[in-house]
Short mmCIF file of C-alpha atoms in Angstrom, two decimals:
data_model
loop_
_atom_site.label_atom_id
_atom_site.label_comp_id
_atom_site.label_asym_id
_atom_site.label_seq_id
_atom_site.Cartn_x
_atom_site.Cartn_y
_atom_site.Cartn_z
CA MET I 1 -0.16 -0.04 -0.25
CA ALA I 2 2.93 2.40 0.82
CA ASN I 3 4.22 1.77 -2.89
CA VAL I 4 0.81 2.28 -4.30
CA ILE I 5 0.94 5.85 -2.38
CA THR I 6 4.62 6.76 -3.33
CA LEU I 7 3.94 5.37 -7.26
CA PHE I 8 0.43 7.52 -7.15
CA ARG I 9 2.26 10.57 -6.13
CA ARG I 10 5.06 10.25 -8.61
CA GLU I 11 2.39 9.81 -11.48
CA PHE I 12 0.03 12.52 -10.38
CA SER I 13 2.75 14.92 -9.97
CA SER I 14 3.88 13.90 -13.40
CA PHE I 15 0.78 14.79 -15.01
CA PHE I 16 1.65 18.42 -13.89
CA ALA I 17 4.76 18.56 -14.53
CA THR I 18 4.08 18.10 -18.10
CA PRO I 19 1.35 20.14 -19.61
CA VAL I 20 -0.86 17.01 -19.92
CA ALA I 21 -3.03 17.69 -16.98
CA TYR I 22 -3.65 21.49 -17.38
CA VAL I 23 -4.33 21.12 -21.39
CA PHE I 24 -6.97 18.24 -20.35
CA ILE I 25 -8.38 20.43 -17.38
CA LEU I 26 -8.77 23.28 -19.54
CA ILE I 27 -10.33 21.60 -22.81
CA PHE I 28 -12.59 19.64 -20.45
CA LEU I 29 -14.12 22.78 -18.92
CA MET I 30 -14.48 24.77 -22.11
CA LEU I 31 -16.21 21.58 -23.80
CA SER I 32 -18.29 20.88 -21.10
CA GLY I 33 -19.25 24.80 -20.80
CA VAL I 34 -20.34 24.74 -24.29
CA PHE I 35 -21.94 21.57 -24.57
CA SER I 36 -24.21 22.46 -21.31
CA PHE I 37 -25.16 25.84 -22.65
CA TYR I 38 -25.14 26.02 -26.41
CA ILE I 39 -26.33 22.44 -27.23
CA GLY I 40 -27.79 21.26 -23.96
CA ASN I 41 -29.69 24.63 -23.78
CA LEU I 42 -29.04 24.63 -19.88
CA TYR I 43 -30.79 28.22 -19.41
CA GLU I 44 -33.46 27.73 -21.77
CA ARG I 45 -35.02 24.71 -20.64
CA GLY I 46 -35.93 26.83 -17.63
CA GLN I 47 -35.17 23.97 -14.98
CA ALA I 48 -32.63 24.12 -12.04
CA ASP I 49 -30.65 20.84 -12.59
CA LEU I 50 -27.47 19.92 -14.41
CA LEU I 51 -28.99 17.41 -16.73
CA PRO I 52 -27.50 18.95 -20.14
CA PHE I 53 -24.21 19.00 -18.48
CA PHE I 54 -24.15 15.64 -17.52
CA ASN I 55 -25.75 13.88 -20.45
CA PHE I 56 -22.73 15.03 -22.75
CA HIS I 57 -20.20 13.71 -20.23
CA PRO I 58 -20.09 10.05 -22.16
CA TRP I 59 -19.11 11.85 -25.29
CA LEU I 60 -16.50 14.11 -23.71
CA TYR I 61 -14.93 11.20 -22.17
CA LEU I 62 -15.04 9.44 -25.37
CA PHE I 63 -12.05 11.49 -26.77
CA LEU I 64 -10.61 13.00 -23.78
CA VAL I 65 -9.86 10.38 -21.48
CA PRO I 66 -8.09 8.18 -24.03
CA ALA I 67 -5.82 11.40 -24.24
CA ILE I 68 -4.89 11.27 -20.39
CA ALA I 69 -4.87 7.14 -20.46
CA MET I 70 -2.65 6.86 -23.78
CA ARG I 71 0.68 7.91 -22.21
CA SER I 72 0.25 5.32 -18.74
CA TRP I 73 2.39 2.47 -20.10
CA SER I 74 3.20 3.43 -23.62
CA GLU I 75 5.72 5.88 -22.17
CA GLU I 76 7.23 3.53 -19.81
CA ARG I 77 7.82 1.08 -22.61
CA LYS I 78 8.99 3.58 -24.96
CA SER I 79 11.38 5.42 -22.65
CA GLY I 80 12.69 1.94 -21.14
CA THR I 81 11.72 3.17 -17.41
CA ILE I 82 9.22 -0.01 -17.51
CA GLU I 83 12.70 -2.03 -17.06
CA LEU I 84 13.45 0.06 -14.09
CA LEU I 85 10.17 0.25 -12.41
CA MET I 86 9.69 -3.50 -12.77
CA THR I 87 13.03 -4.18 -11.21
CA LEU I 88 12.11 -2.21 -8.17
CA PRO I 89 10.34 -4.24 -5.56
CA VAL I 90 6.83 -3.46 -6.50
CA THR I 91 4.30 -5.30 -8.24
CA ILE I 92 2.67 -4.81 -11.54
CA LEU I 93 -0.70 -4.62 -9.64
CA GLU I 94 0.80 -1.94 -7.55
CA ILE I 95 1.82 0.31 -10.33
CA MET I 96 -1.60 -0.34 -12.43
CA LEU I 97 -3.33 0.72 -9.23
CA ALA I 98 -1.42 3.81 -8.85
CA LYS I 99 -1.22 4.88 -12.58
CA PHE I 100 -5.13 4.41 -12.80
CA LEU I 101 -5.83 6.21 -9.26
CA ALA I 102 -3.46 9.18 -10.40
CA ALA I 103 -5.21 9.47 -13.81
CA TRP I 104 -8.71 9.24 -11.99
CA ALA I 105 -7.72 11.76 -9.61
CA VAL I 106 -6.86 14.34 -12.21
CA LEU I 107 -10.37 13.37 -13.90
CA GLY I 108 -11.79 14.00 -10.41
CA LEU I 109 -10.14 17.24 -10.26
CA ALA I 110 -11.40 18.47 -13.67
CA LEU I 111 -15.10 17.39 -12.65
CA LEU I 112 -14.81 19.48 -9.01
CA LEU I 113 -13.52 22.35 -11.37
CA THR I 114 -16.75 22.67 -12.83
CA PHE I 115 -18.27 24.07 -9.60
CA PRO I 116 -19.19 27.23 -11.15
CA LEU I 117 -22.11 25.47 -13.12
CA TRP I 118 -23.18 24.12 -9.65
CA LEU I 119 -23.24 27.71 -8.21
CA THR I 120 -25.12 29.09 -11.34
CA VAL I 121 -28.05 26.57 -10.92
CA ASN I 122 -28.05 27.36 -7.32
CA TYR I 123 -28.05 31.11 -7.97
CA LEU I 124 -30.42 30.84 -10.50
CA GLY I 125 -32.76 28.58 -8.75
CA SER I 126 -33.16 25.61 -6.12
CA PRO I 127 -31.94 22.55 -7.67
CA ASP I 128 -31.59 19.04 -5.82
CA ASN I 129 -28.26 19.21 -4.73
CA GLY I 130 -28.08 15.74 -3.58
CA ILE I 131 -29.07 14.30 -7.24
CA ILE I 132 -26.37 16.68 -8.56
CA ILE I 133 -23.66 15.26 -6.11
CA ALA I 134 -24.84 11.60 -7.04
CA ALA I 135 -24.79 12.55 -10.64
CA TYR I 136 -21.17 13.94 -10.05
CA LEU I 137 -20.29 10.90 -8.54
CA GLY I 138 -21.78 8.67 -11.10
CA SER I 139 -20.04 10.68 -13.85
CA TRP I 140 -16.57 10.11 -12.31
CA LEU I 141 -17.11 6.39 -11.97
CA MET I 142 -18.10 6.20 -15.58
CA ALA I 143 -14.83 8.16 -16.26
CA GLY I 144 -13.10 5.18 -14.44
CA ALA I 145 -14.50 3.04 -16.77
CA PHE I 146 -13.26 4.85 -19.80
CA LEU I 147 -9.73 5.39 -18.20
CA ALA I 148 -9.48 1.58 -17.33
CA ILE I 149 -10.15 1.01 -21.15
CA GLY I 150 -7.48 3.59 -22.35
CA ILE I 151 -4.79 2.17 -19.60
CA CYS I 152 -5.39 -1.19 -21.27
CA MET I 153 -5.08 0.05 -24.63
CA SER I 154 -1.75 1.93 -23.60
CA ALA I 155 -0.23 -1.62 -21.98
CA LEU I 156 -0.68 -3.12 -25.40
CA THR I 157 1.65 -1.03 -27.40
CA LYS I 158 4.77 1.47 -27.36
CA SER I 159 3.12 4.05 -29.26
CA GLN I 160 0.76 6.77 -27.91
CA VAL I 161 -0.93 7.36 -30.93
CA VAL I 162 -1.95 3.72 -31.29
CA ALA I 163 -3.22 3.66 -27.71
CA PHE I 164 -5.23 6.58 -28.37
CA ILE I 165 -6.95 5.38 -31.35
CA LEU I 166 -7.39 2.23 -30.02
CA ALA I 167 -9.01 3.49 -27.06
CA ILE I 168 -11.38 5.59 -28.78
CA VAL I 169 -12.32 2.89 -30.85
CA VAL I 170 -12.96 0.66 -27.83
CA CYS I 171 -14.59 3.22 -25.90
CA PHE I 172 -16.91 4.14 -28.75
CA VAL I 173 -18.09 0.53 -28.92
CA PHE I 174 -18.89 0.69 -25.48
CA VAL I 175 -20.56 3.89 -25.53
CA LEU I 176 -22.78 3.03 -28.87
CA SER I 177 -23.99 -0.37 -28.00
CA GLY I 178 -26.64 1.43 -25.81
CA SER I 179 -27.32 4.36 -28.35
CA SER I 180 -30.78 4.39 -30.20
CA ILE I 181 -28.87 4.27 -33.80
CA VAL I 182 -27.47 0.91 -33.07
CA LEU I 183 -30.32 -0.31 -31.12
CA ASP I 184 -32.90 0.72 -33.74
CA ALA I 185 -30.53 -0.80 -36.59
CA PHE I 186 -30.81 -4.35 -34.66
CA THR I 187 -34.31 -4.07 -33.55
CA GLY I 188 -36.52 -6.71 -35.40
CA TRP I 189 -33.67 -9.40 -36.51
CA LEU I 190 -32.12 -9.57 -33.00
CA SER I 191 -34.39 -10.84 -30.19
CA PRO I 192 -35.58 -8.68 -27.58
CA LEU I 193 -33.31 -10.74 -25.23
CA LEU I 194 -29.88 -10.10 -27.22
CA LEU I 195 -31.00 -6.42 -27.78
CA ASP I 196 -31.11 -6.13 -24.05
CA THR I 197 -27.92 -7.64 -23.65
CA LEU I 198 -26.15 -5.71 -25.93
CA ALA I 199 -27.71 -2.47 -24.28
CA SER I 200 -26.58 -3.59 -21.08
CA PHE I 201 -23.08 -3.39 -22.11
CA SER I 202 -23.27 0.23 -22.89
CA PHE I 203 -22.15 3.00 -20.67
CA LEU I 204 -24.92 5.17 -21.94
CA THR I 205 -27.61 2.76 -20.61
CA HIS I 206 -25.71 2.85 -17.19
CA PHE I 207 -24.99 6.50 -16.83
CA GLU I 208 -28.89 7.21 -17.96
CA SER I 209 -30.03 6.93 -14.51
CA MET I 210 -26.94 8.15 -12.78
CA ALA I 211 -26.99 11.12 -14.69
CA LYS I 212 -30.64 12.03 -13.12
CA GLY I 213 -29.05 11.23 -9.68
CA VAL I 214 -30.32 7.72 -9.16
CA ILE I 215 -27.36 5.66 -7.84
CA ALA I 216 -28.54 2.04 -8.37
CA LEU I 217 -26.41 -0.93 -7.18
CA ASP I 218 -26.31 -2.42 -10.77
CA ASP I 219 -25.06 0.25 -12.41
CA VAL I 220 -22.35 1.17 -9.87
CA GLY I 221 -21.51 -2.63 -9.89
CA TYR I 222 -21.41 -2.51 -13.65
CA PHE I 223 -18.71 0.19 -13.99
CA VAL I 224 -16.76 -1.12 -11.28
CA ILE I 225 -16.54 -4.54 -12.90
CA VAL I 226 -15.73 -2.69 -16.32
CA ILE I 227 -12.86 -1.08 -14.21
CA GLY I 228 -11.79 -4.30 -12.84
CA VAL I 229 -11.79 -6.48 -15.89
CA TRP I 230 -10.04 -3.95 -18.19
CA LEU I 231 -7.24 -3.19 -15.58
CA TYR I 232 -6.71 -6.71 -15.19
CA ALA I 233 -6.55 -7.31 -19.01
CA GLY I 234 -4.03 -4.41 -19.14
CA LEU I 235 -2.14 -6.30 -16.26
CA LEU I 236 -2.02 -9.12 -18.57
CA ALA I 237 -0.73 -7.15 -21.23
CA VAL I 238 1.90 -5.47 -19.39
CA GLU I 239 3.30 -8.84 -18.33
CA GLN I 240 3.15 -10.38 -21.66
CA LYS I 241 4.58 -7.43 -23.56
CA LYS I 242 7.15 -5.87 -21.21
CA ALA I 243 10.32 -7.01 -22.88
CA GLU I 244 9.14 -6.29 -26.51
CA MET S 1 25.63 -15.54 -3.75
CA ILE S 2 23.74 -16.01 -7.23
CA SER S 3 23.60 -19.51 -8.51
CA VAL S 4 22.36 -19.70 -12.22
CA THR S 5 21.71 -23.30 -13.40
CA ASN S 6 20.99 -23.80 -17.07
CA LEU S 7 19.67 -20.42 -17.73
CA SER S 8 17.64 -20.32 -21.41
CA LYS S 9 15.81 -17.33 -22.68
CA ALA S 10 14.03 -17.77 -26.43
CA PHE S 11 12.41 -14.82 -27.96
CA GLY S 12 10.49 -17.00 -30.67
CA ASP S 13 12.97 -18.84 -32.73
CA PHE S 14 15.73 -16.83 -31.39
CA ILE S 15 17.66 -18.45 -28.61
CA ALA S 16 19.33 -15.54 -26.82
CA VAL S 17 20.54 -17.10 -23.79
CA ASP S 18 21.57 -20.75 -24.04
CA LYS S 19 21.96 -22.89 -21.10
CA LEU S 20 24.15 -20.73 -18.94
CA SER S 21 25.17 -21.87 -15.74
CA PHE S 22 27.44 -20.03 -12.86
CA GLU S 23 27.88 -19.01 -9.41
CA VAL S 24 28.81 -15.54 -8.32
CA ARG S 25 29.97 -15.06 -4.63
CA ALA S 26 30.08 -12.12 -2.20
CA GLY S 27 33.31 -10.46 -3.36
CA ASP S 28 33.08 -11.22 -6.78
CA VAL S 29 33.10 -8.21 -9.45
CA VAL S 30 32.33 -9.79 -12.49
CA GLY S 31 32.91 -8.39 -15.87
CA PHE S 32 30.24 -9.56 -18.45
CA LEU S 33 31.91 -9.49 -21.91
CA GLY S 34 30.57 -10.10 -25.41
CA PRO S 35 29.84 -9.15 -28.75
CA ASN S 36 26.38 -6.81 -29.33
CA GLY S 37 23.64 -9.30 -28.94
CA ALA S 38 25.65 -11.95 -27.10
CA GLY S 39 23.01 -12.02 -24.55
CA LYS S 40 24.67 -10.24 -21.91
CA SER S 41 21.50 -7.66 -21.37
CA THR S 42 19.00 -10.45 -21.51
CA THR S 43 21.10 -12.32 -18.89
CA MET S 44 21.14 -9.39 -16.62
CA LYS S 45 17.24 -8.70 -17.07
CA MET S 46 16.97 -12.37 -15.79
CA LEU S 47 19.02 -11.83 -12.86
CA THR S 48 17.05 -8.64 -12.16
CA GLY S 49 13.51 -10.46 -12.24
CA PHE S 50 12.61 -8.30 -15.43
CA LEU S 51 12.52 -11.15 -17.84
CA THR S 52 11.09 -14.58 -17.06
CA PRO S 53 13.52 -17.44 -18.33
CA SER S 54 12.25 -19.92 -20.72
CA ASN S 55 14.37 -22.54 -18.95
CA GLY S 56 16.53 -23.06 -16.20
CA GLU S 57 16.74 -21.60 -12.39
CA ILE S 58 18.30 -18.39 -10.88
CA ARG S 59 18.51 -18.47 -7.29
CA ILE S 60 20.00 -15.43 -5.17
CA SER S 61 20.78 -15.63 -1.42
CA ASP S 62 18.83 -19.06 -1.30
CA MET S 63 15.66 -17.70 -2.68
CA ALA S 64 14.28 -18.71 -6.14
CA MET S 65 13.67 -16.01 -8.42
CA ASP S 66 10.37 -17.29 -9.85
CA LYS S 67 8.84 -17.55 -6.25
CA SER S 68 10.39 -14.61 -4.29
CA SER S 69 11.46 -12.26 -6.89
CA LYS S 70 10.28 -8.96 -5.04
CA ALA S 71 12.53 -9.99 -1.99
CA ILE S 72 15.49 -10.44 -4.10
CA GLN S 73 14.83 -7.51 -5.82
CA LYS S 74 15.15 -5.52 -2.62
CA GLN S 75 18.64 -6.68 -2.24
CA ILE S 76 19.59 -5.92 -6.16
CA GLY S 77 20.52 -2.46 -7.42
CA TYR S 78 20.37 -2.43 -11.02
CA LEU S 79 21.29 -0.12 -13.58
CA PRO S 80 19.50 -0.81 -16.82
CA GLU S 81 21.09 -0.24 -20.06
CA GLY S 82 20.68 3.30 -21.51
CA ALA S 83 20.06 4.24 -17.85
CA PRO S 84 16.60 5.05 -18.20
CA ALA S 85 14.76 7.86 -15.59
CA TYR S 86 11.57 9.47 -15.41
CA GLY S 87 12.44 12.51 -17.91
CA ASP S 88 9.90 15.04 -16.12
CA MET S 89 11.30 14.67 -12.84
CA THR S 90 13.98 16.56 -11.56
CA VAL S 91 17.13 14.56 -9.99
CA VAL S 92 16.48 15.09 -6.59
CA GLU S 93 12.65 14.05 -7.19
CA PHE S 94 13.58 11.06 -9.17
CA LEU S 95 16.25 10.05 -6.23
CA SER S 96 13.58 10.82 -3.59
CA PHE S 97 11.06 8.75 -5.25
CA ILE S 98 13.46 5.83 -5.79
CA ALA S 99 14.36 6.12 -2.10
CA ASP S 100 10.79 5.96 -0.96
CA ILE S 101 10.07 2.68 -3.12
CA ARG S 102 13.31 1.21 -1.82
CA GLY S 103 11.57 1.77 1.63
CA LEU S 104 14.20 4.10 3.13
CA LYS S 105 13.08 6.35 5.78
CA GLY S 106 13.31 9.36 7.84
CA GLN S 107 17.14 10.60 8.57
CA HIS S 108 18.46 7.55 6.92
CA ARG S 109 16.78 8.43 3.74
CA LYS S 110 18.16 12.00 3.88
CA ASP S 111 21.62 10.37 4.59
CA ARG S 112 21.48 7.93 1.84
CA ILE S 113 20.32 10.53 -0.99
CA ARG S 114 22.90 13.17 0.12
CA GLU S 115 25.52 10.40 0.16
CA VAL S 116 24.77 9.27 -3.47
CA ILE S 117 24.73 12.55 -4.83
CA ARG S 118 28.17 12.82 -3.37
CA LEU S 119 29.53 9.90 -4.65
CA VAL S 120 28.50 10.39 -8.02
CA GLN S 121 28.79 14.27 -7.93
CA LEU S 122 25.35 15.27 -9.07
CA GLU S 123 25.20 18.37 -6.92
CA GLU S 124 25.22 20.72 -9.92
CA VAL S 125 22.14 19.19 -11.50
CA LEU S 126 19.73 18.39 -8.28
CA ARG S 127 17.12 20.67 -9.68
CA ARG S 128 17.40 20.29 -13.47
CA PRO S 129 14.80 17.76 -14.95
CA VAL S 130 16.50 14.52 -15.99
CA GLU S 131 15.43 14.62 -19.77
CA ASN S 132 17.54 17.97 -19.94
CA LEU S 133 20.73 16.25 -18.72
CA SER S 134 23.72 15.25 -20.95
CA LYS S 135 24.15 11.95 -21.28
CA GLY S 136 27.08 11.46 -18.73
CA PHE S 137 24.91 12.99 -16.03
CA LYS S 138 21.89 10.84 -16.94
CA ARG S 139 24.23 7.85 -16.67
CA ARG S 140 25.13 8.78 -13.34
CA VAL S 141 21.71 9.70 -12.07
CA GLY S 142 21.09 5.78 -13.20
CA LEU S 143 24.04 4.78 -10.75
CA ALA S 144 22.96 7.01 -8.09
CA GLN S 145 19.79 5.21 -7.91
CA ALA S 146 21.00 1.99 -8.13
CA ILE S 147 23.20 2.19 -4.99
CA ILE S 148 20.91 4.48 -3.14
CA HIS S 149 19.94 1.41 -0.74
CA ASP S 150 23.45 0.15 -0.45
CA PRO S 151 22.23 -3.33 -2.18
CA ASP S 152 24.22 -6.46 -1.60
CA ILE S 153 24.24 -7.14 -5.14
CA LEU S 154 24.92 -4.30 -7.93
CA ILE S 155 24.15 -4.97 -11.59
CA LEU S 156 25.35 -2.34 -13.95
CA ASP S 157 24.48 -2.77 -17.55
CA GLU S 158 27.14 -0.73 -19.28
CA PRO S 159 27.83 1.76 -16.75
CA THR S 160 30.41 3.71 -18.51
CA ASP S 161 28.87 4.04 -21.74
CA GLY S 162 28.81 7.66 -22.93
CA LEU S 163 30.84 8.97 -20.15
CA ASP S 164 34.37 11.06 -20.69
CA PRO S 165 37.65 9.47 -19.34
CA ASN S 166 37.35 11.35 -16.13
CA GLN S 167 33.92 10.29 -15.34
CA LYS S 168 34.82 6.57 -16.44
CA HIS S 169 37.73 6.47 -13.78
CA GLN S 170 35.12 8.01 -11.26
CA VAL S 171 32.70 5.53 -12.20
CA ARG S 172 35.49 2.53 -11.78
CA GLU S 173 36.55 4.12 -8.43
CA LEU S 174 33.04 3.76 -7.22
CA ILE S 175 32.53 0.35 -8.09
CA LYS S 176 36.04 -0.60 -6.49
CA ASN S 177 35.18 1.06 -3.19
CA PHE S 178 31.53 -0.53 -3.32
CA SER S 179 32.59 -4.14 -3.97
CA LYS S 180 34.36 -5.22 -0.64
CA ASP S 181 32.11 -8.09 0.35
CA LYS S 182 29.31 -7.45 -2.16
CA ILE S 183 28.64 -8.78 -5.73
CA VAL S 184 28.99 -6.46 -8.61
CA ILE S 185 28.27 -7.52 -12.08
CA ILE S 186 28.94 -5.31 -14.87
CA SER S 187 28.54 -5.49 -18.53
CA THR S 188 30.94 -3.58 -20.96
CA HIS S 189 32.57 -3.50 -24.25
CA ILE S 190 35.52 -2.03 -22.95
CA LEU S 191 38.06 -4.74 -22.07
CA GLU S 192 40.34 -2.44 -20.01
CA GLU S 193 37.57 -2.02 -17.78
CA VAL S 194 37.41 -5.37 -16.82
CA THR S 195 41.15 -5.65 -15.70
CA ALA S 196 40.91 -2.42 -14.01
CA VAL S 197 37.89 -2.96 -11.79
CA CYS S 198 36.98 -6.97 -12.18
CA ASN S 199 38.28 -10.05 -10.66
CA ARG S 200 36.67 -12.14 -12.68
CA ALA S 201 35.71 -11.93 -16.16
CA MET S 202 33.05 -13.77 -18.31
CA ILE S 203 33.02 -13.86 -21.87
CA ILE S 204 29.65 -14.94 -23.51
CA ALA S 205 28.52 -14.99 -27.44
CA ALA S 206 25.60 -16.34 -29.07
CA GLY S 207 24.14 -16.94 -25.56
CA LYS S 208 26.93 -19.52 -24.41
CA MET S 209 29.73 -19.03 -22.02
CA LEU S 210 32.95 -19.13 -23.63
CA PHE S 211 35.22 -18.18 -20.73
CA ASP S 212 34.90 -17.52 -17.07
CA ALA S 213 37.82 -16.92 -15.07
CA SER S 214 40.12 -14.11 -13.71
CA PRO S 215 41.06 -11.08 -16.30
CA ALA S 216 44.81 -12.26 -16.00
CA ASP S 217 43.90 -15.61 -17.04
CA LEU S 218 42.07 -13.93 -20.23
CA GLN S 219 45.26 -12.12 -20.62
CA LYS S 220 47.13 -15.15 -20.57
CA LYS S 221 45.17 -16.66 -23.63
CA SER S 222 46.68 -13.95 -25.65
CA ARG S 223 49.55 -14.66 -27.78
CA TYR S 224 51.23 -11.35 -26.78
CA TYR S 225 51.39 -12.56 -23.20
CA GLN S 226 54.56 -11.93 -22.13
CA ALA S 227 55.82 -11.19 -25.94
CA ILE S 228 58.60 -8.31 -25.96
CA SER S 229 58.22 -5.33 -27.78
CA LEU S 230 61.45 -3.55 -28.69
CA HIS S 231 62.24 -0.97 -31.15
CA PHE S 232 66.00 -0.17 -32.07
CA THR S 233 67.34 3.35 -32.66
CA GLN S 234 69.48 2.45 -35.43
CA LEU S 235 68.72 -0.20 -38.34
CA THR S 236 70.16 -3.25 -36.91
CA ASP S 237 70.57 -6.71 -37.78
CA ILE S 238 67.77 -8.43 -35.86
CA SER S 239 68.01 -12.01 -37.18
CA GLY S 240 70.00 -13.27 -34.00
CA LEU S 241 67.04 -12.47 -31.97
CA ALA S 242 64.72 -15.19 -33.55
CA GLU S 243 67.41 -17.56 -32.64
CA LEU S 244 67.31 -17.01 -29.01
CA GLU S 245 66.40 -19.66 -26.84
CA GLY S 246 62.81 -19.73 -26.09
CA VAL S 247 61.37 -17.55 -28.84
CA GLU S 248 58.85 -19.16 -30.95
CA ASP S 249 58.06 -16.59 -33.41
CA MET S 250 59.16 -12.86 -34.42
CA GLU S 251 57.24 -10.48 -36.19
CA VAL S 252 58.53 -6.90 -37.36
CA ASP S 253 56.12 -4.14 -38.19
CA ARG S 254 57.30 -2.84 -41.35
CA HIS S 255 55.57 0.57 -40.58
CA ASN S 256 57.30 1.47 -37.48
CA GLY S 257 59.94 -1.27 -37.48
CA ARG S 258 58.66 -2.55 -34.01
CA VAL S 259 59.96 -6.12 -33.25
CA THR S 260 57.70 -8.23 -31.34
CA LEU S 261 59.17 -11.53 -29.99
CA PHE S 262 56.74 -14.42 -29.23
CA PRO S 263 57.88 -16.60 -26.13
CA GLU S 264 57.47 -20.60 -26.29
CA GLY S 265 55.01 -21.56 -23.57
CA GLN S 266 54.83 -18.67 -20.64
CA GLN S 267 58.80 -18.46 -20.94
CA ASP S 268 60.13 -15.09 -19.57
CA LEU S 269 62.41 -13.58 -22.45
CA MET S 270 63.15 -10.60 -20.74
CA PRO S 271 66.79 -11.81 -19.40
CA ALA S 272 67.60 -13.46 -22.88
CA VAL S 273 66.91 -10.40 -24.64
CA SER S 274 68.55 -7.86 -22.66
CA ALA S 275 71.51 -9.80 -22.23
CA TYR S 276 71.49 -9.91 -26.50
CA ILE S 277 71.18 -6.46 -26.40
CA ARG S 278 73.76 -5.68 -23.80
CA ASP S 279 76.40 -8.15 -25.24
CA ARG S 280 76.37 -6.69 -28.74
CA GLY S 281 75.89 -3.09 -27.41
CA LEU S 282 72.70 -2.14 -29.26
CA GLN S 283 70.89 1.19 -29.22
CA VAL S 284 67.16 0.45 -28.00
CA ASP S 285 64.75 3.26 -27.44
CA THR S 286 62.06 1.00 -26.21
CA LEU S 287 61.69 -2.33 -24.55
CA TYR S 288 58.94 -3.54 -22.77
CA GLN S 289 56.84 -6.90 -22.12
CA GLU S 290 53.39 -6.69 -22.99
CA GLN S 291 50.32 -7.83 -20.68
CA GLY S 292 48.39 -9.54 -23.59
CA ARG S 293 46.08 -8.25 -25.79
CA LEU S 294 42.78 -8.58 -24.41
CA ASP S 295 41.10 -7.31 -27.69
CA ASP S 296 42.84 -10.20 -29.87
CA VAL S 297 41.46 -12.60 -27.34
CA PHE S 298 38.13 -11.28 -27.24
CA ARG S 299 37.72 -11.42 -31.33
CA GLN S 300 39.35 -14.92 -31.48
CA MET S 301 37.10 -16.11 -29.03
CA THR S 302 33.73 -14.67 -30.00
CA GLU S 303 34.46 -14.66 -33.87
CA GLU S 304 34.93 -18.52 -33.60
CA VAL S 305 31.47 -18.80 -32.19
CA SER S 306 29.52 -16.61 -34.53
CA ALA S 307 31.41 -18.05 -37.42
#
């Protein structure tokens, strides 16, 4: 555990030693603002809630989270520091957890910095703040799922660009499988059971109620499992590919 | 103690290390020699637990690498090839990070960080990011992180690569001072380094062990071992030299006129040669006994294998 903390500190500060974290947070804040106000019509809806803001999160994460995850392992392999790291008395699991938690913390920070939106709706009306907090937590959890996919893809390749693209593609599949475009296309020639299964793999399906502030055990469980599975897959990939 | 039995590593069809067996005891300073691609780095990567062997066993301090790699890694200090380090960290941040991972605490941690900074002379670059350092400084940062926890076993992959002669000297002194009752394994291309710091030389080529003895024994394998080199001031009839007792062969360098006399077996030719010169009153401006040319031995040994 002490190792995870030490590794976490290194990973976290390396986000800020390079402009990565600043650029990420800045773009996240700008885009979430643009989406909520111009496309989500936060004002015009005349409702004191942050639903338009949260609804766009899956699409924001789709491109932004892979950008923050892509360097996690690729960089280590490219620069050879993976050899240094893995001959220190730390386990791959500890490294993996530290990398995940550090990047997740950056995502959490980006979410926290959207607080002016929350102030705005509180100034304009009286929203249910419990719902907003629940939606924030749900969004952060979903960001973790995107992140786990991105880190796993980063473990597969030395090239950050390849890792980025792979992560977007896989994340896209996970987002899209629950969208009406895909589900409509399959309606009619897939049995409803299969269709439900397909939809149940989607981030959108599980985030839908979270964005409304409903934290259901199965949604939380789903994201936790997705995070666990992808991080474990990444672990195996690192073990397999470290020497290449 | 390190004991390696039948160690092999294959990458697909390519066999990088082929049934290596050896033992290293405390106090041994092993120079690992071999052409590029001989399997030196691969062997070191297996000794440090980075790579898993395809076959064979590594035991360090009576622990098996495949079962207790973390406990073993605590005892090892390792400088990987190219001295990788986190470029975005400053030197002092990087060393503090390694010290934390190595479990150093409190005053001891501070002392050790200060000590390694002094030993490899990093004072002037402490606040600079590692990525902005010169090759020599990077290498020294790598060395500093390898010795920060005062390990029992030090494994250095080309520690002096990219250093200037002064820095090389410094690193060699460091290794010498370090090695009293510990194990040091260094890989290098520089043969003089082996005679300078090691008390044991291992030559591997194509993944196989070709030679494992002291550097002096390696020199003895050279044709030039104890050969006499001399140069006459004036043009002299030298045919008599080849007839001397114990001389097996004589070579004359056409360009500079240097004469080399090769002894039969391991005879000392010096008394006979100097007597010859004295008796005839010849003028000689250089006369010395060669120590053996390691480059030749190295080339001979490793070319046989790759041929």
